[in-house]
């Protein structure tokens, strides 16, 4: 009775596999909820190409500029200094079987909810993988942030994404929820990631960072993971930089990206 409540959900899945030597797949999503609105946006795509130039062109056309309705909420009480991070390196845990030619995939989704006056939540992912004859790379980020108000309110957000090639893979996830029954907020936040690069190429790397934080009536979780390989250090780093450039979250999550 006069108490606003809403939920938003997203799911995405994209894949590129075939005879072409270059492949890329990526996706991103965002869900927002407050006492005045609820919204969800998903973008996903997969590309197969004959050259690196063509692949980058198609990836840029898919993920370079995305129009969002002017009514999509872009302003939240987010602070750039709220989320820090720690470094984490992971060991290889690849169990993938042989897949011919180039292969890249990305899938995941988010859930958000807000109940009561003053509550809000926001969450989302960005995940991209890139495969070429000279190396492969994967990159994923998950971000969640919620706030519960003074009394009889609740907010929650959870996001997760996984992206793979034949020899690289990254999974990131975050979850946070807060409840204020009567001027006393309480909640939990958690984040996590796995990353691996398991190829016969001489250069392989996997790593990431994650952090979760609770402060007052606000909770947040963020996880970033990357993996890549190549025949040289420059090639390995170049592949990782490619997926990182195309794996950027929607602009409403940028203040939380850090």
Coordinates of C-alpha atoms in Angstrom, one line a residue:
X1 CA 0.0 0.0 0.0
X2 CA 1.9 3.0 -1.3
X3 CA 5.2 1.1 -1.1
X4 CA 7.1 0.9 -4.4
X5 CA 8.7 -2.4 -5.3
X6 CA 10.3 -3.7 -8.4
X7 CA 12.7 -6.2 -10.0
X8 CA 14.8 -6.4 -13.2
X9 CA 16.5 -9.3 -14.8
X10 CA 18.8 -9.9 -17.8
X11 CA 20.3 -12.9 -19.6
X12 CA 22.7 -12.9 -22.5
X13 CA 24.6 -15.5 -24.6
X14 CA 26.7 -15.0 -27.7
X15 CA 29.1 -17.3 -29.6
X16 CA 31.3 -17.2 -32.7
X17 CA 32.7 -20.4 -34.2
X18 CA 33.5 -21.5 -37.7
X19 CA 36.1 -21.8 -40.4
X20 CA 37.2 -18.2 -40.4
X21 CA 40.6 -17.8 -38.5
X22 CA 39.4 -14.8 -36.4
X23 CA 36.5 -14.8 -33.9
X24 CA 35.2 -12.6 -31.2
X25 CA 32.2 -12.7 -28.9
X26 CA 31.0 -10.2 -26.3
X27 CA 28.1 -9.0 -24.3
X28 CA 27.2 -6.5 -21.6
X29 CA 24.1 -5.8 -19.5
X30 CA 22.8 -3.5 -16.8
X31 CA 19.8 -3.5 -14.5
X32 CA 18.7 -0.6 -12.3
X33 CA 15.9 -0.3 -9.7
X34 CA 14.8 2.5 -7.4
X35 CA 11.6 3.7 -5.7
X36 CA 10.6 5.4 -9.0
X37 CA 11.7 3.0 -11.8
X38 CA 13.0 -0.3 -13.0
X39 CA 15.0 -1.0 -16.2
X40 CA 17.1 -3.5 -18.0
X41 CA 19.3 -3.4 -21.1
X42 CA 21.3 -6.2 -22.8
X43 CA 23.7 -6.1 -25.7
X44 CA 25.4 -9.1 -27.2
X45 CA 27.1 -10.1 -30.5
X46 CA 29.5 -12.6 -32.1
X47 CA 31.8 -12.1 -35.1
X48 CA 33.8 -14.3 -37.4
X49 CA 36.3 -12.7 -39.8
X50 CA 39.1 -13.3 -42.3
X51 CA 41.4 -10.7 -40.8
X52 CA 42.2 -8.9 -37.6
X53 CA 41.2 -5.6 -39.2
X54 CA 37.8 -6.9 -40.2
X55 CA 37.2 -8.4 -36.8
X56 CA 38.1 -5.2 -35.0
X57 CA 35.8 -3.2 -37.4
X58 CA 32.8 -5.4 -36.6
X59 CA 33.4 -5.5 -32.9
X60 CA 33.7 -1.7 -32.9
X61 CA 30.5 -1.3 -34.8
X62 CA 28.7 -3.6 -32.3
X63 CA 30.1 -2.3 -29.1
X64 CA 31.5 1.2 -29.9
X65 CA 28.4 3.2 -29.5
X66 CA 25.1 2.1 -28.0
X67 CA 22.0 4.3 -27.9
X68 CA 20.1 4.3 -24.7
X69 CA 16.8 6.0 -24.3
X70 CA 17.1 9.4 -22.6
X71 CA 14.6 8.1 -20.0
X72 CA 17.1 5.4 -19.0
X73 CA 18.3 6.4 -15.5
X74 CA 21.9 7.5 -15.6
X75 CA 22.3 9.2 -12.2
X76 CA 22.8 7.2 -9.1
X77 CA 24.4 8.0 -5.8
X78 CA 27.7 6.3 -6.8
X79 CA 31.1 7.4 -5.8
X80 CA 34.3 6.7 -7.8
X81 CA 36.3 6.0 -4.6
X82 CA 33.8 3.6 -3.1
X83 CA 35.3 0.5 -4.7
X84 CA 39.0 -0.4 -4.5
X85 CA 40.5 -3.7 -5.4
X86 CA 43.1 -6.3 -4.8
X87 CA 45.2 -8.3 -7.2
X88 CA 44.7 -12.1 -7.6
X89 CA 46.4 -14.6 -9.9
X90 CA 44.9 -17.9 -10.6
X91 CA 46.2 -21.2 -11.8
X92 CA 45.0 -23.0 -14.9
X93 CA 41.8 -25.1 -14.6
X94 CA 41.0 -25.6 -18.2
X95 CA 38.9 -28.6 -19.1
X96 CA 37.9 -27.6 -22.6
X97 CA 38.0 -30.1 -25.4
X98 CA 39.4 -29.4 -28.9
X99 CA 37.3 -27.1 -31.0
X100 CA 38.4 -26.6 -34.7
X101 CA 39.3 -23.2 -36.0
X102 CA 38.4 -20.0 -34.1
X103 CA 36.0 -20.0 -31.2
X104 CA 34.7 -17.4 -28.7
X105 CA 31.7 -17.2 -26.4
X106 CA 30.2 -15.1 -23.7
X107 CA 27.2 -15.6 -21.5
X108 CA 25.7 -14.4 -18.2
X109 CA 23.1 -12.1 -16.7
X110 CA 22.0 -9.9 -13.8
X111 CA 19.2 -9.5 -11.3
X112 CA 18.3 -6.4 -9.3
X113 CA 15.5 -5.3 -7.0
X114 CA 14.5 -2.4 -4.8
X115 CA 11.7 -2.2 -2.2
X116 CA 10.6 0.8 -0.3
X117 CA 11.2 4.6 -0.4
X118 CA 14.8 5.6 -1.0
X119 CA 16.1 2.2 -1.9
X120 CA 18.1 1.6 -5.2
X121 CA 20.2 -1.0 -6.8
X122 CA 22.3 -1.3 -9.9
X123 CA 24.3 -4.2 -11.4
X124 CA 25.7 -5.5 -14.7
X125 CA 28.5 -7.2 -16.6
X126 CA 30.7 -6.9 -19.6
X127 CA 32.5 -10.0 -21.1
X128 CA 34.5 -10.4 -24.3
X129 CA 36.7 -13.1 -25.8
X130 CA 39.0 -12.9 -28.8
X131 CA 40.6 -15.6 -30.9
X132 CA 43.1 -15.4 -33.8
X133 CA 45.8 -17.7 -35.2
X134 CA 48.4 -15.9 -33.0
X135 CA 46.8 -16.0 -29.7
X136 CA 43.6 -15.8 -27.6
X137 CA 42.2 -13.7 -24.7
X138 CA 39.2 -13.3 -22.5
X139 CA 38.0 -10.5 -20.2
X140 CA 35.1 -10.1 -17.8
X141 CA 33.8 -7.7 -15.3
X142 CA 30.8 -7.8 -12.9
X143 CA 29.7 -4.9 -10.8
X144 CA 26.9 -4.6 -8.2
X145 CA 25.9 -1.7 -5.9
X146 CA 22.9 -1.2 -3.6
X147 CA 21.5 1.2 -1.1
X148 CA 18.7 0.7 1.5
X149 CA 17.0 3.7 3.1
X150 CA 16.0 4.5 6.7
X151 CA 13.2 2.0 7.4
X152 CA 11.3 -0.9 6.0
X153 CA 13.3 -1.0 2.8
X154 CA 15.5 -3.5 0.9
X155 CA 17.7 -3.6 -2.1
X156 CA 19.6 -6.4 -3.9
X157 CA 21.8 -6.9 -7.0
X158 CA 23.6 -9.9 -8.4
X159 CA 25.6 -10.3 -11.6
X160 CA 27.7 -13.0 -13.2
X161 CA 29.4 -13.6 -16.6
X162 CA 31.6 -16.2 -18.2
X163 CA 33.6 -15.9 -21.4
X164 CA 35.8 -18.4 -23.2
X165 CA 38.0 -19.3 -26.2
X166 CA 39.5 -22.7 -26.8
X167 CA 42.4 -22.0 -24.4
X168 CA 41.3 -19.1 -22.2
X169 CA 38.4 -18.5 -19.9
X170 CA 37.2 -16.0 -17.3
X171 CA 34.3 -16.1 -14.9
X172 CA 33.3 -13.2 -12.6
X173 CA 30.4 -12.7 -10.2
X174 CA 29.1 -10.4 -7.6
X175 CA 26.2 -10.3 -5.1
X176 CA 25.1 -7.8 -2.6
X177 CA 21.9 -7.2 -0.6
X178 CA 20.8 -4.8 2.2
X179 CA 17.8 -4.5 4.4
X180 CA 16.8 -1.7 6.8
X181 CA 14.0 -2.8 9.1
X182 CA 13.9 0.3 11.4
X183 CA 16.9 2.7 11.0
X184 CA 19.4 -0.2 11.4
X185 CA 20.7 -1.4 8.0
X186 CA 22.3 -4.8 7.6
X187 CA 23.5 -6.7 4.6
X188 CA 26.2 -8.8 2.9
X189 CA 28.3 -8.5 -0.2
X190 CA 30.5 -11.0 -2.0
X191 CA 32.6 -11.2 -5.2
X192 CA 34.7 -13.8 -6.9
X193 CA 36.5 -14.8 -10.1
X194 CA 38.3 -17.6 -11.9
X195 CA 40.7 -17.1 -14.8
X196 CA 42.9 -19.5 -16.9
X197 CA 45.1 -19.6 -20.0
X198 CA 46.0 -23.1 -21.0
X199 CA 47.8 -23.1 -24.4
X200 CA 51.0 -24.5 -25.8
X201 CA 52.1 -21.0 -26.8
X202 CA 55.2 -19.8 -24.9
X203 CA 53.4 -16.9 -23.2
X204 CA 50.3 -17.4 -21.0
X205 CA 48.9 -15.2 -18.3
X206 CA 45.7 -15.1 -16.1
X207 CA 44.7 -12.8 -13.3
X208 CA 42.2 -10.4 -11.9
X209 CA 41.0 -8.5 -8.9
X210 CA 37.8 -8.5 -6.8
X211 CA 36.5 -6.6 -3.8
X212 CA 33.3 -6.4 -1.8
X213 CA 32.4 -3.7 0.7
X214 CA 29.7 -2.8 3.2
X215 CA 29.3 0.7 4.6
X216 CA 26.3 2.0 6.4
X217 CA 23.3 1.2 4.3
X218 CA 25.3 0.6 1.2
X219 CA 27.0 -2.5 -0.2
X220 CA 29.0 -3.2 -3.3
X221 CA 30.8 -6.0 -5.1
X222 CA 33.2 -5.9 -8.1
X223 CA 35.2 -8.6 -9.9
X224 CA 37.5 -8.3 -12.9
X225 CA 39.3 -11.2 -14.6
X226 CA 41.5 -11.6 -17.7
X227 CA 43.4 -14.3 -19.5
X228 CA 45.5 -14.4 -22.6
X229 CA 48.3 -16.0 -24.5
X230 CA 50.5 -15.5 -27.6
X231 CA 53.8 -16.3 -29.3
X232 CA 55.4 -13.2 -27.7
X233 CA 54.9 -10.9 -24.7
X234 CA 53.7 -8.1 -27.0
X235 CA 51.3 -10.5 -28.7
X236 CA 49.9 -11.8 -25.4
X237 CA 49.5 -8.2 -24.0
X238 CA 48.0 -7.0 -27.3
X239 CA 45.3 -9.7 -27.2
X240 CA 44.4 -8.8 -23.6
X241 CA 44.2 -5.1 -24.5
X242 CA 41.9 -5.9 -27.3
X243 CA 39.3 -7.7 -25.2
X244 CA 39.6 -5.2 -22.4
X245 CA 38.9 -2.3 -24.9
X246 CA 35.8 -4.0 -26.2
X247 CA 34.6 -5.3 -22.9
X248 CA 33.6 -2.1 -21.3
X249 CA 30.4 -1.9 -19.2
X250 CA 27.5 0.4 -19.9
X251 CA 28.1 4.1 -19.0
X252 CA 25.8 4.0 -15.9
X253 CA 28.3 1.5 -14.4
X254 CA 31.4 3.5 -15.3
X255 CA 31.6 5.5 -12.0
X256 CA 31.9 2.1 -10.2
X257 CA 34.5 0.7 -12.6
X258 CA 37.4 2.5 -11.0

